[in-house]
PDB file of N, CA and C in Angstrom:
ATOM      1  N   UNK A   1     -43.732  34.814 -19.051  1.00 50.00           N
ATOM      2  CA  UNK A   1     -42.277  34.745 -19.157  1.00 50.00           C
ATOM      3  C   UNK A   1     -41.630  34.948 -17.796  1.00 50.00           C
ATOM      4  N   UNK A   2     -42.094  36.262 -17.264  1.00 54.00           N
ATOM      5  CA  UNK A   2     -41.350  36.468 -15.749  1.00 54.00           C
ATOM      6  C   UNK A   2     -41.942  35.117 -14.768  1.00 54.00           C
ATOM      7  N   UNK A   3     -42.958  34.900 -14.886  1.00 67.00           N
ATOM      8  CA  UNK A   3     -43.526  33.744 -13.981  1.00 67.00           C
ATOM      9  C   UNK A   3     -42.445  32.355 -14.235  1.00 67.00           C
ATOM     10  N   UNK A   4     -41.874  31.667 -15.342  1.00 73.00           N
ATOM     11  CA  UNK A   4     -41.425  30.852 -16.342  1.00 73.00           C
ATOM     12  C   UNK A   4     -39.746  31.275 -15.433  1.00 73.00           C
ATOM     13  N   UNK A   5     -39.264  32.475 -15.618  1.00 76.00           N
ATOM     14  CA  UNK A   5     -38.078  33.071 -15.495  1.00 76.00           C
ATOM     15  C   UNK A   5     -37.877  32.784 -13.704  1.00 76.00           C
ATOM     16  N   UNK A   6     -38.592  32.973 -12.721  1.00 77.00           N
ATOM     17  CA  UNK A   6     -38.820  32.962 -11.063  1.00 77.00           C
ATOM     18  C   UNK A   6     -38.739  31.434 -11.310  1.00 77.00           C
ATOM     19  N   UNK A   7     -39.989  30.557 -11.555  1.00 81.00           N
ATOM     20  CA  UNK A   7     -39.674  28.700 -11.530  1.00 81.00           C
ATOM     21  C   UNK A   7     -38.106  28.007 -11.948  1.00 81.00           C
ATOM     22  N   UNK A   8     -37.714  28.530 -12.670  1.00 81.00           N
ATOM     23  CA  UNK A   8     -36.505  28.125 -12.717  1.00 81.00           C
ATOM     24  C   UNK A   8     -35.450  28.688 -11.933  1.00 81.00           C
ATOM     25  N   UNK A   9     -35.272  29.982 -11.567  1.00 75.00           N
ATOM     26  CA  UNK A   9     -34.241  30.499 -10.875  1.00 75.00           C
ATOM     27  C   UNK A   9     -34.977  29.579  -9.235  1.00 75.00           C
ATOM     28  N   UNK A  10     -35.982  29.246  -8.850  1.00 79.00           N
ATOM     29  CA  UNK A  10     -36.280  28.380  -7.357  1.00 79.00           C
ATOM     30  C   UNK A  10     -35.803  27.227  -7.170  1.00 79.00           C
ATOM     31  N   UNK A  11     -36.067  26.843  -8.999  1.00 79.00           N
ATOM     32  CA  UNK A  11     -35.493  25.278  -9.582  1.00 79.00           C
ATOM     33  C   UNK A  11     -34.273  25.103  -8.593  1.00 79.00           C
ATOM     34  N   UNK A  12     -33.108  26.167  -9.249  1.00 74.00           N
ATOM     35  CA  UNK A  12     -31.660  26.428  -9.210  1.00 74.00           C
ATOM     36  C   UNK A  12     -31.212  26.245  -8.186  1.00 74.00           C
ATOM     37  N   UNK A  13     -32.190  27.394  -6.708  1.00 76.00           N
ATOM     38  CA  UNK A  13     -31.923  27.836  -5.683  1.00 76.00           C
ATOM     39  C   UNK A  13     -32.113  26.091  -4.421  1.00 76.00           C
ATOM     40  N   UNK A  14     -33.322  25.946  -5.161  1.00 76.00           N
ATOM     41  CA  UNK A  14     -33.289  24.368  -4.573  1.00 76.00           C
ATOM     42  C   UNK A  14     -32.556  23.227  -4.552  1.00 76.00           C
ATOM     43  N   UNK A  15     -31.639  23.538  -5.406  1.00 75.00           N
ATOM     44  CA  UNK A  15     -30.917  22.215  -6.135  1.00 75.00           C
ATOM     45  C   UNK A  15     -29.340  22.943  -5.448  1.00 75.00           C
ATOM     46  N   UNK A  16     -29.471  23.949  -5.481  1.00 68.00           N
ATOM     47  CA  UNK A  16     -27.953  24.182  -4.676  1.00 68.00           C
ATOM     48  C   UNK A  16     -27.986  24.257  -3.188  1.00 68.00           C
ATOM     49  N   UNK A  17     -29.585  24.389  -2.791  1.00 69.00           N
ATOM     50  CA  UNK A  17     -29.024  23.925  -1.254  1.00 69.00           C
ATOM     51  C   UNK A  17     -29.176  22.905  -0.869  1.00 69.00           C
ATOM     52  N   UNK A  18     -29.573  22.125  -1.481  1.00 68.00           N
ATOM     53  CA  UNK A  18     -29.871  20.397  -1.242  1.00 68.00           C
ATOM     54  C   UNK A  18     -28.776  19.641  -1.758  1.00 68.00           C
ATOM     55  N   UNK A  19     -27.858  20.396  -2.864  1.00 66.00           N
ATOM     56  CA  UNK A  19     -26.515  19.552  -2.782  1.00 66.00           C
ATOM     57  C   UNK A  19     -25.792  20.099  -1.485  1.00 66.00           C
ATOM     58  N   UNK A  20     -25.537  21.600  -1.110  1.00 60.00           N
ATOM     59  CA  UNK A  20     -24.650  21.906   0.172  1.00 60.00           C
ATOM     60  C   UNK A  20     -25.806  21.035   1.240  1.00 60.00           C
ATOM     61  N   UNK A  21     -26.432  20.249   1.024  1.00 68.00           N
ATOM     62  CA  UNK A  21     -26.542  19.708   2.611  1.00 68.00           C
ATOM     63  C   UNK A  21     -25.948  18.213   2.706  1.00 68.00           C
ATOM     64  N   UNK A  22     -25.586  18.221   3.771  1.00 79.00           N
ATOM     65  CA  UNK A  22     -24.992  16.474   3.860  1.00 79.00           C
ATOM     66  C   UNK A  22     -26.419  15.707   4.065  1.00 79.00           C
ATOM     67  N   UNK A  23     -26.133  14.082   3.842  1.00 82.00           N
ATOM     68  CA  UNK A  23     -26.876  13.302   3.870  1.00 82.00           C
ATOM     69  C   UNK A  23     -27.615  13.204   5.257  1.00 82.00           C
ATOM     70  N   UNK A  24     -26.546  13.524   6.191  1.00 85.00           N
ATOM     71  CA  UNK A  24     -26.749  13.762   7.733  1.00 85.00           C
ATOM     72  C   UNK A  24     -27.924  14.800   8.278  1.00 85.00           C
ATOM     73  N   UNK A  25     -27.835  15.998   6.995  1.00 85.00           N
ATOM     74  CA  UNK A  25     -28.447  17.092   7.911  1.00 85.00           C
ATOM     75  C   UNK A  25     -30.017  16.665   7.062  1.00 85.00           C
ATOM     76  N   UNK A  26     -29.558  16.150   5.879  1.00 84.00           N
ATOM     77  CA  UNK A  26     -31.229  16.083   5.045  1.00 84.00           C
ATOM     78  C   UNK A  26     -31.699  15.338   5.881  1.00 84.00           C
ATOM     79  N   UNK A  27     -31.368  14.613   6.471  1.00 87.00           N
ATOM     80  CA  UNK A  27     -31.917  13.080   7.393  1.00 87.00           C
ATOM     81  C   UNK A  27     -32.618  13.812   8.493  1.00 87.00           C
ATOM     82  N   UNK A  28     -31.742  14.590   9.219  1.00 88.00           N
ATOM     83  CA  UNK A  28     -32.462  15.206  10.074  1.00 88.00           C
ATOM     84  C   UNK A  28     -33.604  16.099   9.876  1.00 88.00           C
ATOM     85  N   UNK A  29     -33.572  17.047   9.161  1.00 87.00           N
ATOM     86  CA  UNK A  29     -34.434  17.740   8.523  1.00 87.00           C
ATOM     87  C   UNK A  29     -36.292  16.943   8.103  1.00 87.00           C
ATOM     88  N   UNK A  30     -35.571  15.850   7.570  1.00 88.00           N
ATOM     89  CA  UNK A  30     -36.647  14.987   6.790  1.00 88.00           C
ATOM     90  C   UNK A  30     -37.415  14.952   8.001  1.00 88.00           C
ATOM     91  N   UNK A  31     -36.780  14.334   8.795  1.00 91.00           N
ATOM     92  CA  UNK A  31     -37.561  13.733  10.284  1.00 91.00           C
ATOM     93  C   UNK A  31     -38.154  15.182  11.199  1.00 91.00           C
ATOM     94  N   UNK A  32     -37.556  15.795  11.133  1.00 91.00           N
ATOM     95  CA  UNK A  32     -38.185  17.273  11.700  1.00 91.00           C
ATOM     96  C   UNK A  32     -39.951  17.713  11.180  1.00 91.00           C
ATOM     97  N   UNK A  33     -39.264  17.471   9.733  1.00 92.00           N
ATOM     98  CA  UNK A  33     -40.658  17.792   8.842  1.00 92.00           C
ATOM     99  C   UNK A  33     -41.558  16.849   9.493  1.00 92.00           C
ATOM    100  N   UNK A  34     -41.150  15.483   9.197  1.00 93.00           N
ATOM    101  CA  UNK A  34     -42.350  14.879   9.870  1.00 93.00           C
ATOM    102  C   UNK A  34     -42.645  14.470  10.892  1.00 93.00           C
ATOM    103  N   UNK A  35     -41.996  14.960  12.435  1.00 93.00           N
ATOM    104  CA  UNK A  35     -42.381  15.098  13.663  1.00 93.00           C
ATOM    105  C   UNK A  35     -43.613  16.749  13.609  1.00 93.00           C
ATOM    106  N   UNK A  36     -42.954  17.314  12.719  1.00 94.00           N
ATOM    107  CA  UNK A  36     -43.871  18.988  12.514  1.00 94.00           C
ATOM    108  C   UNK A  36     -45.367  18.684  11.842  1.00 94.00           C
ATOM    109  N   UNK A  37     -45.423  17.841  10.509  1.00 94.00           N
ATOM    110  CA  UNK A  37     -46.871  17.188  10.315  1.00 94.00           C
ATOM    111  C   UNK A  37     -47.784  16.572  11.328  1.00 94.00           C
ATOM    112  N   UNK A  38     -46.450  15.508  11.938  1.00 94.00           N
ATOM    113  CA  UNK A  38     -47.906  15.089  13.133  1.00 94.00           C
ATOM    114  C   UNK A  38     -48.295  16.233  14.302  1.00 94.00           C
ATOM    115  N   UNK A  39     -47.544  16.908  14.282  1.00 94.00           N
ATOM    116  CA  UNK A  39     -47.894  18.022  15.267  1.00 94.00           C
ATOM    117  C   UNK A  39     -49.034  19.036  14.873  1.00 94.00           C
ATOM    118  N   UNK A  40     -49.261  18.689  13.200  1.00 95.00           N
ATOM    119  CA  UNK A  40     -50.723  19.602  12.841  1.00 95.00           C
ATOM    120  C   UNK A  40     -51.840  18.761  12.833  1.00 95.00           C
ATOM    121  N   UNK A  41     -51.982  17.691  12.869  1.00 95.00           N
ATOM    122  CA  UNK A  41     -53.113  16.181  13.245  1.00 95.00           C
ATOM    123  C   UNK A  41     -53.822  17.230  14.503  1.00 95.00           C
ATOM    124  N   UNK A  42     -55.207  16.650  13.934  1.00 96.00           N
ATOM    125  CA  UNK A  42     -56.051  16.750  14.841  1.00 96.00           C
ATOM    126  C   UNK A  42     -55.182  16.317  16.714  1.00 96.00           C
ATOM    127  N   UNK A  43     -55.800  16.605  17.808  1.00 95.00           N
ATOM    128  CA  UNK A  43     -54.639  15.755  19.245  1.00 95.00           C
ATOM    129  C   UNK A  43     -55.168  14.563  19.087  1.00 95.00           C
ATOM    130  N   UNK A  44     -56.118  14.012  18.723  1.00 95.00           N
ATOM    131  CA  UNK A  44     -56.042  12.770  18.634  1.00 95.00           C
ATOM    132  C   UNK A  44     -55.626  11.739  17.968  1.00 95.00           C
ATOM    133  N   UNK A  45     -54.921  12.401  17.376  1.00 95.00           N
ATOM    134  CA  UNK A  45     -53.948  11.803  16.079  1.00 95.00           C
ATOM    135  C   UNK A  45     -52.588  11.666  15.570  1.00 95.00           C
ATOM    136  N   UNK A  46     -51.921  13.091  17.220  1.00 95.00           N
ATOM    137  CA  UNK A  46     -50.564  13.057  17.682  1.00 95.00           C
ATOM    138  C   UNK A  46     -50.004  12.058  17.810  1.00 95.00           C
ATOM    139  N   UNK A  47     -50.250  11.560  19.154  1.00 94.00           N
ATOM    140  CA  UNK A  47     -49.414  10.517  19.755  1.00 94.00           C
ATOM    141  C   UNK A  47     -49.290   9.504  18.857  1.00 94.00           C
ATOM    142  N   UNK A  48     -50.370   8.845  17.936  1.00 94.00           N
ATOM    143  CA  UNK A  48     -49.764   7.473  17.092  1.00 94.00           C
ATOM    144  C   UNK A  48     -48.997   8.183  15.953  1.00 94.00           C
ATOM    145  N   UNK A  49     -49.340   8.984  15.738  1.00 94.00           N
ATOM    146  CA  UNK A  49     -48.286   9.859  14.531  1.00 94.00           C
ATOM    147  C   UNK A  49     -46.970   9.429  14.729  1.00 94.00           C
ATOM    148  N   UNK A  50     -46.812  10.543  15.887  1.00 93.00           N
ATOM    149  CA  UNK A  50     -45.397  10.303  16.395  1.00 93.00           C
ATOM    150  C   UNK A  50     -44.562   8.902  16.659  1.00 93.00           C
ATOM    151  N   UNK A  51     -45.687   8.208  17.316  1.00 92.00           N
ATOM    152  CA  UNK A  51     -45.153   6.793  17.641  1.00 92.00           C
ATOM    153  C   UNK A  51     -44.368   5.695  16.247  1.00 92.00           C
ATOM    154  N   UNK A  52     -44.915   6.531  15.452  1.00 91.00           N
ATOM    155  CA  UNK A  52     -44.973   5.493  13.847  1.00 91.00           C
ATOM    156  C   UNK A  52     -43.706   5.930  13.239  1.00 91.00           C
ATOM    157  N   UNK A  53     -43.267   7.131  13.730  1.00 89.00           N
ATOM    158  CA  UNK A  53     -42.200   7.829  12.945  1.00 89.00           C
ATOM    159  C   UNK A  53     -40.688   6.930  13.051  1.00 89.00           C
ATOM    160  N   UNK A  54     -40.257   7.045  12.568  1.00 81.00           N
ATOM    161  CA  UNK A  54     -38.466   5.954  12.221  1.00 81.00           C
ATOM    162  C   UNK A  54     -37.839   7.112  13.188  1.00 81.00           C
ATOM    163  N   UNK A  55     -37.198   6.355  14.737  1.00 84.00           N
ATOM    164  CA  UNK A  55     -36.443   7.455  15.363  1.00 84.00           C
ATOM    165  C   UNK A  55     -35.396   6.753  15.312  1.00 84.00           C
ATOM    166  N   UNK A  56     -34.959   6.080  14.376  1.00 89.00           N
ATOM    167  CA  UNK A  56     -33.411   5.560  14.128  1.00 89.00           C
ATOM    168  C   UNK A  56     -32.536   7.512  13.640  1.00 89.00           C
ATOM    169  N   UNK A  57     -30.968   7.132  14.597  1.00 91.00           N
ATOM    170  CA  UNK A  57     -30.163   8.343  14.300  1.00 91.00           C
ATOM    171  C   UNK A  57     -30.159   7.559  12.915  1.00 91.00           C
ATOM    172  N   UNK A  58     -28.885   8.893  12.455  1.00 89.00           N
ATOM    173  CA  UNK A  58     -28.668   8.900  11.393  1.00 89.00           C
ATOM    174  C   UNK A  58     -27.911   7.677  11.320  1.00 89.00           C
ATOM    175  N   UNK A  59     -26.483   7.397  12.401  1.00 91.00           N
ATOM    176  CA  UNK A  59     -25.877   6.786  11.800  1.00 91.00           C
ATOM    177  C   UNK A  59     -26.721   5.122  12.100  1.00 91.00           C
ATOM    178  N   UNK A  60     -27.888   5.171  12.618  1.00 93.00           N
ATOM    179  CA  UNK A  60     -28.887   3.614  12.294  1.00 93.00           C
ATOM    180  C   UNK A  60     -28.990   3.269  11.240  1.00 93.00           C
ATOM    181  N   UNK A  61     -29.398   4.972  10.742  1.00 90.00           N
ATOM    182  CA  UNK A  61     -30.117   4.370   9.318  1.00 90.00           C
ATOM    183  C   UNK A  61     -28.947   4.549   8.461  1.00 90.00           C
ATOM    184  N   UNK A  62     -27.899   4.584   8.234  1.00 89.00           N
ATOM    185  CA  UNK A  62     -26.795   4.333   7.395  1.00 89.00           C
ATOM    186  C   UNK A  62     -26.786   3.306   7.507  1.00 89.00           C
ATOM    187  N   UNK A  63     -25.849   2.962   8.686  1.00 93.00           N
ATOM    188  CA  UNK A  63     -25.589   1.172   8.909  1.00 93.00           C
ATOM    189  C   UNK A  63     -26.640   0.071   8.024  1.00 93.00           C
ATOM    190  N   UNK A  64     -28.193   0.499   8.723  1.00 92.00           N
ATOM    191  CA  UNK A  64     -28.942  -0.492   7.931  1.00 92.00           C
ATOM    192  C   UNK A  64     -29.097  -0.393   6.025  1.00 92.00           C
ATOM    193  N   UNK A  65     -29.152   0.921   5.520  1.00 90.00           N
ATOM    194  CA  UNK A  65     -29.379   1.574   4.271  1.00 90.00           C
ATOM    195  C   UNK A  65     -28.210   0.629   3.616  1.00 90.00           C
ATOM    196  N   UNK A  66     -26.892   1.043   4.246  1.00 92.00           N
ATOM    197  CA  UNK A  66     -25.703   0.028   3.589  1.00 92.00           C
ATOM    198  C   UNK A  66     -25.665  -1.556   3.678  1.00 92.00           C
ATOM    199  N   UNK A  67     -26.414  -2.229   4.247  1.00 93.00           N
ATOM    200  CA  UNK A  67     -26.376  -3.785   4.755  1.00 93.00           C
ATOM    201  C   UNK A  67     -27.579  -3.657   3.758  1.00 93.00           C
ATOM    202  N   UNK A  68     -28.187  -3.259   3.765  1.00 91.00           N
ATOM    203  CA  UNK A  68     -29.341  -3.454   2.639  1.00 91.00           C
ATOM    204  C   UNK A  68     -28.707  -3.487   0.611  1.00 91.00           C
ATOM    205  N   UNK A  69     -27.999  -2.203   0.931  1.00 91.00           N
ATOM    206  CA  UNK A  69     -27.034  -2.208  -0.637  1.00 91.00           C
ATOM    207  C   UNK A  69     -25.859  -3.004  -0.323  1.00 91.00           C
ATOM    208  N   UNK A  70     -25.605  -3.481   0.392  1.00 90.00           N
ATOM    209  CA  UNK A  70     -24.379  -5.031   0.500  1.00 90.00           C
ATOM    210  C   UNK A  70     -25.279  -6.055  -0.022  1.00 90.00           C
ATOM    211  N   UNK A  71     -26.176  -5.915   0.405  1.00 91.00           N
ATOM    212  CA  UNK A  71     -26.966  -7.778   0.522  1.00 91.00           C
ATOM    213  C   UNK A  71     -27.915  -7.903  -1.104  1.00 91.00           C
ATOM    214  N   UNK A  72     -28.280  -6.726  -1.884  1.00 86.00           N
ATOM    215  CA  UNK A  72     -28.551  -6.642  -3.092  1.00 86.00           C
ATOM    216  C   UNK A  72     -27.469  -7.149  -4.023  1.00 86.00           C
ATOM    217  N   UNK A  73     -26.440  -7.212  -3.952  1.00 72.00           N
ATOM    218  CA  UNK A  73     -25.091  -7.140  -4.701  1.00 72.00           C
ATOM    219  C   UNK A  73     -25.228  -8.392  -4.889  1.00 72.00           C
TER     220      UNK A  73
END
């Protein structure tokens, strides 16, 4: 029950800070996380890691995200 009672109150705690974040900061964040994964790669596995990663800013990947939901329509 207490185990049952903690999963849901994390549920909660997760879901209210992921609505207070803007689309802007999740974006950034996202990309943090995964500049921080390739940084646990074996070193020989850094550099193309990194290289592969989407370093479009945010407002790139808006612009394109929206020309993409224009052109579906």
């Amino acid at each position: 029950m207490f185990n049952n009672s903690l999963q849901i109150a994390m549920a909660l705690i997760v879901t209210f800070v992921l609505a207070a974040c803007t689309s802007k900061e999740l974006y950034s964040e996202v990309q943090n996380n995964r500049k921080a994964h390739c940084r646990t790669l074996p070193p020989q596995d850094i550099e193309d890691c990194l290289n592969n990663l989407n370093d479009k800013t945010y407002d790139e990947y808006e612009k394109q995200r929206q020309e993409l939901i224009k052109n579906r329509k």
